[in-house]
């Protein structure tokens, strides 16, 4: 008897595996490498490429992260170049120079804006569909520089803003009040820098306003304590 191979019914066909989500990180210094490690432990994406002007640094970080894969989540990690930004859902820019002791923010801006004007065109040459996430200081102005240099819609160029400040603010409040900082709900708004603003009126502990919480628990959160917490948040 002859047997004729037939295709399985549509509902029996093995579905094609979805494309692995890719994140590109430009700048493999302390911020970029820490972000990459957090991304590895999150298990959110399947591909991570590190790009740095110092190729050896990117290769070393990629190797270290790859060696952690057996103890974490499956992920393809490598050191690449700007062409590897193609297909990336998000490209994180953490490249730049740190502020020197006594250096004005304007001088830092000039140096990092120059770096961005070199980096961003290389990224968008290979990827005009992904999101740019900016984490280099001064982040608010550099997010604007990245937007103008990229020509991308404003909604696809995002700065980290005051996320770090808000996290630090919540931690310090929790530490001062003796509560788990995950139960502290408070925000820093405005610029990531000297002009940022703590929104004390909206801060609460699991929905209980700070004044009510402190009154009920005998906490000291007067003007001096608030100024100290905000100063440590900002500085």
PDB file of C-alpha atoms in Angstrom:
ATOM      1  CA  UNK A   1       0.000   0.000   0.000  1.00  0.00           C
ATOM      2  CA  UNK A   2       1.301   3.420  -0.915  1.00  0.00           C
ATOM      3  CA  UNK A   3       1.318   6.038   1.763  1.00  0.00           C
ATOM      4  CA  UNK A   4       1.088   9.669   0.787  1.00  0.00           C
ATOM      5  CA  UNK A   5       2.428  12.322   3.101  1.00  0.00           C
ATOM      6  CA  UNK A   6      -0.139  14.939   3.892  1.00  0.00           C
ATOM      7  CA  UNK A   7       0.215  18.278   5.637  1.00  0.00           C
ATOM      8  CA  UNK A   8      -1.271  18.417   9.113  1.00  0.00           C
ATOM      9  CA  UNK A   9      -4.379  20.465   9.609  1.00  0.00           C
ATOM     10  CA  UNK A  10      -3.822  24.129  10.372  1.00  0.00           C
ATOM     11  CA  UNK A  11      -4.597  23.680  14.048  1.00  0.00           C
ATOM     12  CA  UNK A  12      -2.007  20.885  14.252  1.00  0.00           C
ATOM     13  CA  UNK A  13       0.850  22.801  12.706  1.00  0.00           C
ATOM     14  CA  UNK A  14       3.563  23.844  15.061  1.00  0.00           C
ATOM     15  CA  UNK A  15       3.391  27.569  15.465  1.00  0.00           C
ATOM     16  CA  UNK A  16       6.472  29.555  14.580  1.00  0.00           C
ATOM     17  CA  UNK A  17       8.366  30.708  17.644  1.00  0.00           C
ATOM     18  CA  UNK A  18       7.949  34.429  18.304  1.00  0.00           C
ATOM     19  CA  UNK A  19      10.861  36.725  17.542  1.00  0.00           C
ATOM     20  CA  UNK A  20      13.114  37.283  20.531  1.00  0.00           C
ATOM     21  CA  UNK A  21      12.855  40.810  21.860  1.00  0.00           C
ATOM     22  CA  UNK A  22      16.164  42.657  21.625  1.00  0.00           C
ATOM     23  CA  UNK A  23      17.586  45.426  23.785  1.00  0.00           C
ATOM     24  CA  UNK A  24      20.692  47.348  22.724  1.00  0.00           C
ATOM     25  CA  UNK A  25      22.766  49.164  25.340  1.00  0.00           C
ATOM     26  CA  UNK A  26      25.122  51.873  24.091  1.00  0.00           C
ATOM     27  CA  UNK A  27      27.648  52.550  26.826  1.00  0.00           C
ATOM     28  CA  UNK A  28      28.867  49.577  28.876  1.00  0.00           C
ATOM     29  CA  UNK A  29      30.091  51.539  31.893  1.00  0.00           C
ATOM     30  CA  UNK A  30      28.674  51.306  35.403  1.00  0.00           C
ATOM     31  CA  UNK A  31      25.151  52.375  34.439  1.00  0.00           C
ATOM     32  CA  UNK A  32      24.969  50.328  31.245  1.00  0.00           C
ATOM     33  CA  UNK A  33      26.414  47.145  32.744  1.00  0.00           C
ATOM     34  CA  UNK A  34      24.186  47.393  35.835  1.00  0.00           C
ATOM     35  CA  UNK A  35      21.148  47.849  33.607  1.00  0.00           C
ATOM     36  CA  UNK A  36      22.228  44.838  31.543  1.00  0.00           C
ATOM     37  CA  UNK A  37      22.533  42.664  34.654  1.00  0.00           C
ATOM     38  CA  UNK A  38      19.105  43.749  35.896  1.00  0.00           C
ATOM     39  CA  UNK A  39      17.688  42.954  32.466  1.00  0.00           C
ATOM     40  CA  UNK A  40      19.226  39.480  32.557  1.00  0.00           C
ATOM     41  CA  UNK A  41      17.687  38.699  35.941  1.00  0.00           C
ATOM     42  CA  UNK A  42      14.294  40.031  34.824  1.00  0.00           C
ATOM     43  CA  UNK A  43      13.915  37.519  31.996  1.00  0.00           C
ATOM     44  CA  UNK A  44      12.033  40.090  29.906  1.00  0.00           C
ATOM     45  CA  UNK A  45      13.978  39.781  26.655  1.00  0.00           C
ATOM     46  CA  UNK A  46      15.833  37.149  24.680  1.00  0.00           C
ATOM     47  CA  UNK A  47      18.651  39.212  23.166  1.00  0.00           C
ATOM     48  CA  UNK A  48      20.986  41.809  24.630  1.00  0.00           C
ATOM     49  CA  UNK A  49      23.767  43.559  22.737  1.00  0.00           C
ATOM     50  CA  UNK A  50      26.350  45.792  24.410  1.00  0.00           C
ATOM     51  CA  UNK A  51      27.980  48.549  22.363  1.00  0.00           C
ATOM     52  CA  UNK A  52      30.847  50.670  23.616  1.00  0.00           C
ATOM     53  CA  UNK A  53      33.622  52.786  22.131  1.00  0.00           C
ATOM     54  CA  UNK A  54      35.893  50.545  24.214  1.00  0.00           C
ATOM     55  CA  UNK A  55      35.211  47.241  22.482  1.00  0.00           C
ATOM     56  CA  UNK A  56      37.190  45.257  25.063  1.00  0.00           C
ATOM     57  CA  UNK A  57      35.007  46.584  27.868  1.00  0.00           C
ATOM     58  CA  UNK A  58      31.821  45.581  26.036  1.00  0.00           C
ATOM     59  CA  UNK A  59      33.233  42.125  25.323  1.00  0.00           C
ATOM     60  CA  UNK A  60      34.238  41.633  28.961  1.00  0.00           C
ATOM     61  CA  UNK A  61      30.828  42.677  30.280  1.00  0.00           C
ATOM     62  CA  UNK A  62      29.054  40.488  27.712  1.00  0.00           C
ATOM     63  CA  UNK A  63      31.196  37.511  28.683  1.00  0.00           C
ATOM     64  CA  UNK A  64      30.538  37.963  32.408  1.00  0.00           C
ATOM     65  CA  UNK A  65      26.796  38.262  31.826  1.00  0.00           C
ATOM     66  CA  UNK A  66      26.756  35.239  29.523  1.00  0.00           C
ATOM     67  CA  UNK A  67      28.401  33.144  32.213  1.00  0.00           C
ATOM     68  CA  UNK A  68      25.504  34.017  34.536  1.00  0.00           C
ATOM     69  CA  UNK A  69      22.862  32.754  32.084  1.00  0.00           C
ATOM     70  CA  UNK A  70      22.889  29.146  33.422  1.00  0.00           C
ATOM     71  CA  UNK A  71      21.929  30.522  36.839  1.00  0.00           C
ATOM     72  CA  UNK A  72      19.427  33.072  35.583  1.00  0.00           C
ATOM     73  CA  UNK A  73      17.300  33.327  32.433  1.00  0.00           C
ATOM     74  CA  UNK A  74      17.921  32.244  28.826  1.00  0.00           C
ATOM     75  CA  UNK A  75      19.348  35.154  26.876  1.00  0.00           C
ATOM     76  CA  UNK A  76      21.726  35.662  23.977  1.00  0.00           C
ATOM     77  CA  UNK A  77      24.279  38.301  24.996  1.00  0.00           C
ATOM     78  CA  UNK A  78      27.074  39.689  22.855  1.00  0.00           C
ATOM     79  CA  UNK A  79      29.269  42.719  22.213  1.00  0.00           C
ATOM     80  CA  UNK A  80      28.329  44.336  18.936  1.00  0.00           C
ATOM     81  CA  UNK A  81      28.289  47.534  16.952  1.00  0.00           C
ATOM     82  CA  UNK A  82      25.654  49.993  15.785  1.00  0.00           C
ATOM     83  CA  UNK A  83      24.415  47.627  13.077  1.00  0.00           C
ATOM     84  CA  UNK A  84      23.171  45.368  15.893  1.00  0.00           C
ATOM     85  CA  UNK A  85      20.700  48.086  16.896  1.00  0.00           C
ATOM     86  CA  UNK A  86      18.650  46.936  13.906  1.00  0.00           C
ATOM     87  CA  UNK A  87      15.560  45.187  15.210  1.00  0.00           C
ATOM     88  CA  UNK A  88      16.065  46.347  18.796  1.00  0.00           C
ATOM     89  CA  UNK A  89      12.795  47.152  20.526  1.00  0.00           C
ATOM     90  CA  UNK A  90      14.623  49.555  22.842  1.00  0.00           C
ATOM     91  CA  UNK A  91      18.061  51.138  22.572  1.00  0.00           C
ATOM     92  CA  UNK A  92      19.368  52.416  25.889  1.00  0.00           C
ATOM     93  CA  UNK A  93      21.951  55.199  25.735  1.00  0.00           C
ATOM     94  CA  UNK A  94      24.071  55.327  28.878  1.00  0.00           C
ATOM     95  CA  UNK A  95      27.245  56.516  27.163  1.00  0.00           C
ATOM     96  CA  UNK A  96      28.863  59.740  28.251  1.00  0.00           C
ATOM     97  CA  UNK A  97      31.325  61.242  30.677  1.00  0.00           C
ATOM     98  CA  UNK A  98      30.805  61.739  34.392  1.00  0.00           C
ATOM     99  CA  UNK A  99      30.707  65.166  35.986  1.00  0.00           C
ATOM    100  CA  UNK A 100      34.153  66.220  37.144  1.00  0.00           C
ATOM    101  CA  UNK A 101      34.704  67.666  40.637  1.00  0.00           C
ATOM    102  CA  UNK A 102      33.745  71.326  40.555  1.00  0.00           C
ATOM    103  CA  UNK A 103      32.529  71.118  36.968  1.00  0.00           C
ATOM    104  CA  UNK A 104      29.434  73.132  36.064  1.00  0.00           C
ATOM    105  CA  UNK A 105      26.484  71.201  34.642  1.00  0.00           C
ATOM    106  CA  UNK A 106      26.706  73.339  31.508  1.00  0.00           C
ATOM    107  CA  UNK A 107      30.216  72.074  30.821  1.00  0.00           C
ATOM    108  CA  UNK A 108      29.087  68.490  31.367  1.00  0.00           C
ATOM    109  CA  UNK A 109      26.212  69.133  28.972  1.00  0.00           C
ATOM    110  CA  UNK A 110      28.553  70.396  26.254  1.00  0.00           C
ATOM    111  CA  UNK A 111      30.755  67.308  26.453  1.00  0.00           C
ATOM    112  CA  UNK A 112      27.919  64.780  26.537  1.00  0.00           C
ATOM    113  CA  UNK A 113      25.859  66.567  23.883  1.00  0.00           C
ATOM    114  CA  UNK A 114      28.855  66.241  21.564  1.00  0.00           C
ATOM    115  CA  UNK A 115      28.961  62.507  22.278  1.00  0.00           C
ATOM    116  CA  UNK A 116      25.212  62.197  21.609  1.00  0.00           C
ATOM    117  CA  UNK A 117      25.507  64.005  18.281  1.00  0.00           C
ATOM    118  CA  UNK A 118      27.921  61.281  17.244  1.00  0.00           C
ATOM    119  CA  UNK A 119      26.024  58.300  18.702  1.00  0.00           C
ATOM    120  CA  UNK A 120      22.385  58.984  17.836  1.00  0.00           C
ATOM    121  CA  UNK A 121      22.764  59.230  14.018  1.00  0.00           C
ATOM    122  CA  UNK A 122      24.544  55.850  14.014  1.00  0.00           C
ATOM    123  CA  UNK A 123      21.668  54.279  15.947  1.00  0.00           C
ATOM    124  CA  UNK A 124      18.849  55.625  13.774  1.00  0.00           C
ATOM    125  CA  UNK A 125      20.775  54.722  10.628  1.00  0.00           C
ATOM    126  CA  UNK A 126      20.030  51.099  11.519  1.00  0.00           C
ATOM    127  CA  UNK A 127      16.825  51.438  13.529  1.00  0.00           C
ATOM    128  CA  UNK A 128      14.047  53.987  13.100  1.00  0.00           C
ATOM    129  CA  UNK A 129      11.262  51.905  14.625  1.00  0.00           C
ATOM    130  CA  UNK A 130      12.451  51.283  18.177  1.00  0.00           C
ATOM    131  CA  UNK A 131      12.447  53.379  21.332  1.00  0.00           C
ATOM    132  CA  UNK A 132      15.403  55.411  22.593  1.00  0.00           C
ATOM    133  CA  UNK A 133      15.780  55.375  26.379  1.00  0.00           C
ATOM    134  CA  UNK A 134      18.206  57.988  27.690  1.00  0.00           C
ATOM    135  CA  UNK A 135      20.087  57.521  30.967  1.00  0.00           C
ATOM    136  CA  UNK A 136      23.025  59.929  30.570  1.00  0.00           C
ATOM    137  CA  UNK A 137      23.218  63.166  32.560  1.00  0.00           C
ATOM    138  CA  UNK A 138      21.994  65.826  32.339  1.00  0.00           C
ATOM    139  CA  UNK A 139      19.243  63.457  31.258  1.00  0.00           C
ATOM    140  CA  UNK A 140      16.418  65.913  30.563  1.00  0.00           C
ATOM    141  CA  UNK A 141      18.400  68.086  28.158  1.00  0.00           C
ATOM    142  CA  UNK A 142      20.137  65.114  26.537  1.00  0.00           C
ATOM    143  CA  UNK A 143      16.754  63.488  25.918  1.00  0.00           C
ATOM    144  CA  UNK A 144      15.857  66.622  23.961  1.00  0.00           C
ATOM    145  CA  UNK A 145      19.176  66.451  22.087  1.00  0.00           C
ATOM    146  CA  UNK A 146      18.540  62.785  21.237  1.00  0.00           C
ATOM    147  CA  UNK A 147      15.037  63.613  19.994  1.00  0.00           C
ATOM    148  CA  UNK A 148      16.271  66.419  17.741  1.00  0.00           C
ATOM    149  CA  UNK A 149      19.213  64.412  16.407  1.00  0.00           C
ATOM    150  CA  UNK A 150      17.154  61.268  15.781  1.00  0.00           C
ATOM    151  CA  UNK A 151      14.163  62.808  14.048  1.00  0.00           C
ATOM    152  CA  UNK A 152      11.994  60.215  15.808  1.00  0.00           C
ATOM    153  CA  UNK A 153       8.541  61.015  17.203  1.00  0.00           C
ATOM    154  CA  UNK A 154       8.826  62.551  20.667  1.00  0.00           C
ATOM    155  CA  UNK A 155       6.871  59.634  22.165  1.00  0.00           C
ATOM    156  CA  UNK A 156       9.707  57.263  21.223  1.00  0.00           C
ATOM    157  CA  UNK A 157      12.525  59.187  22.911  1.00  0.00           C
ATOM    158  CA  UNK A 158      12.245  58.754  26.672  1.00  0.00           C
ATOM    159  CA  UNK A 159      14.488  60.009  29.459  1.00  0.00           C
ATOM    160  CA  UNK A 160      14.829  58.239  32.793  1.00  0.00           C
ATOM    161  CA  UNK A 161      13.797  61.544  34.378  1.00  0.00           C
ATOM    162  CA  UNK A 162      13.258  61.474  38.138  1.00  0.00           C
ATOM    163  CA  UNK A 163      12.705  57.723  38.482  1.00  0.00           C
ATOM    164  CA  UNK A 164      15.962  57.314  40.405  1.00  0.00           C
ATOM    165  CA  UNK A 165      15.228  60.374  42.558  1.00  0.00           C
ATOM    166  CA  UNK A 166      11.764  59.047  43.379  1.00  0.00           C
ATOM    167  CA  UNK A 167      13.153  55.639  44.362  1.00  0.00           C
ATOM    168  CA  UNK A 168      15.782  57.274  46.580  1.00  0.00           C
ATOM    169  CA  UNK A 169      13.144  59.562  48.111  1.00  0.00           C
ATOM    170  CA  UNK A 170      10.917  56.607  48.986  1.00  0.00           C
ATOM    171  CA  UNK A 171      13.818  54.666  50.467  1.00  0.00           C
ATOM    172  CA  UNK A 172      14.942  57.556  52.671  1.00  0.00           C
ATOM    173  CA  UNK A 173      11.388  58.219  53.837  1.00  0.00           C
ATOM    174  CA  UNK A 174      10.931  54.549  54.694  1.00  0.00           C
ATOM    175  CA  UNK A 175      14.250  54.495  56.525  1.00  0.00           C
ATOM    176  CA  UNK A 176      13.349  57.599  58.529  1.00  0.00           C
ATOM    177  CA  UNK A 177       9.867  56.346  59.433  1.00  0.00           C
ATOM    178  CA  UNK A 178      10.912  52.750  60.047  1.00  0.00           C
ATOM    179  CA  UNK A 179       8.642  51.251  57.378  1.00  0.00           C
ATOM    180  CA  UNK A 180       9.191  49.092  54.310  1.00  0.00           C
ATOM    181  CA  UNK A 181      10.003  51.531  51.499  1.00  0.00           C
ATOM    182  CA  UNK A 182       7.778  49.508  49.170  1.00  0.00           C
ATOM    183  CA  UNK A 183       4.850  50.839  51.205  1.00  0.00           C
ATOM    184  CA  UNK A 184       5.960  54.441  50.732  1.00  0.00           C
ATOM    185  CA  UNK A 185       4.250  56.297  47.897  1.00  0.00           C
ATOM    186  CA  UNK A 186       5.941  59.592  47.123  1.00  0.00           C
ATOM    187  CA  UNK A 187       7.295  61.345  44.058  1.00  0.00           C
ATOM    188  CA  UNK A 188       9.998  63.718  42.913  1.00  0.00           C
ATOM    189  CA  UNK A 189       8.912  65.758  39.891  1.00  0.00           C
ATOM    190  CA  UNK A 190      10.535  68.217  37.505  1.00  0.00           C
ATOM    191  CA  UNK A 191      14.144  68.128  36.381  1.00  0.00           C
ATOM    192  CA  UNK A 192      16.571  65.416  37.419  1.00  0.00           C
ATOM    193  CA  UNK A 193      18.822  67.897  39.159  1.00  0.00           C
ATOM    194  CA  UNK A 194      18.948  70.962  41.366  1.00  0.00           C
ATOM    195  CA  UNK A 195      15.457  72.229  40.497  1.00  0.00           C
ATOM    196  CA  UNK A 196      13.590  68.981  41.198  1.00  0.00           C
ATOM    197  CA  UNK A 197      10.628  69.152  43.588  1.00  0.00           C
ATOM    198  CA  UNK A 198       9.447  66.706  46.294  1.00  0.00           C
ATOM    199  CA  UNK A 199       5.652  66.408  46.349  1.00  0.00           C
ATOM    200  CA  UNK A 200       5.180  66.202  50.112  1.00  0.00           C
ATOM    201  CA  UNK A 201       1.431  66.844  49.938  1.00  0.00           C
ATOM    202  CA  UNK A 202       0.848  63.630  47.967  1.00  0.00           C
ATOM    203  CA  UNK A 203       3.251  61.406  49.920  1.00  0.00           C
ATOM    204  CA  UNK A 204       1.636  58.619  51.924  1.00  0.00           C
ATOM    205  CA  UNK A 205       2.252  55.317  53.674  1.00  0.00           C
ATOM    206  CA  UNK A 206      -0.110  52.714  52.191  1.00  0.00           C
ATOM    207  CA  UNK A 207      -2.637  55.462  51.534  1.00  0.00           C
ATOM    208  CA  UNK A 208      -2.243  57.253  54.878  1.00  0.00           C
ATOM    209  CA  UNK A 209      -0.976  60.817  54.498  1.00  0.00           C
ATOM    210  CA  UNK A 210       2.357  61.608  56.127  1.00  0.00           C
ATOM    211  CA  UNK A 211       0.924  64.018  58.696  1.00  0.00           C
ATOM    212  CA  UNK A 212      -1.724  61.519  59.810  1.00  0.00           C
ATOM    213  CA  UNK A 213       0.770  58.663  59.867  1.00  0.00           C
ATOM    214  CA  UNK A 214       3.308  60.610  61.917  1.00  0.00           C
ATOM    215  CA  UNK A 215       0.633  61.849  64.316  1.00  0.00           C
ATOM    216  CA  UNK A 216      -0.632  58.298  64.905  1.00  0.00           C
ATOM    217  CA  UNK A 217       2.822  56.734  65.231  1.00  0.00           C
ATOM    218  CA  UNK A 218       4.736  59.502  66.968  1.00  0.00           C
ATOM    219  CA  UNK A 219       7.139  60.125  64.079  1.00  0.00           C
ATOM    220  CA  UNK A 220       9.177  63.304  63.716  1.00  0.00           C
ATOM    221  CA  UNK A 221       8.918  64.629  60.173  1.00  0.00           C
ATOM    222  CA  UNK A 222       9.202  68.348  60.730  1.00  0.00           C
ATOM    223  CA  UNK A 223      10.819  70.933  58.428  1.00  0.00           C
ATOM    224  CA  UNK A 224      14.399  70.009  59.382  1.00  0.00           C
ATOM    225  CA  UNK A 225      13.839  66.283  58.822  1.00  0.00           C
ATOM    226  CA  UNK A 226      12.135  66.964  55.494  1.00  0.00           C
ATOM    227  CA  UNK A 227      14.940  69.225  54.322  1.00  0.00           C
ATOM    228  CA  UNK A 228      17.538  66.603  55.266  1.00  0.00           C
ATOM    229  CA  UNK A 229      15.682  63.831  53.409  1.00  0.00           C
ATOM    230  CA  UNK A 230      15.241  65.975  50.312  1.00  0.00           C
ATOM    231  CA  UNK A 231      18.866  67.157  50.343  1.00  0.00           C
ATOM    232  CA  UNK A 232      20.095  63.551  50.452  1.00  0.00           C
ATOM    233  CA  UNK A 233      17.658  62.666  47.671  1.00  0.00           C
ATOM    234  CA  UNK A 234      18.783  65.502  45.419  1.00  0.00           C
ATOM    235  CA  UNK A 235      22.515  65.448  46.138  1.00  0.00           C
TER     236      UNK A 235
END
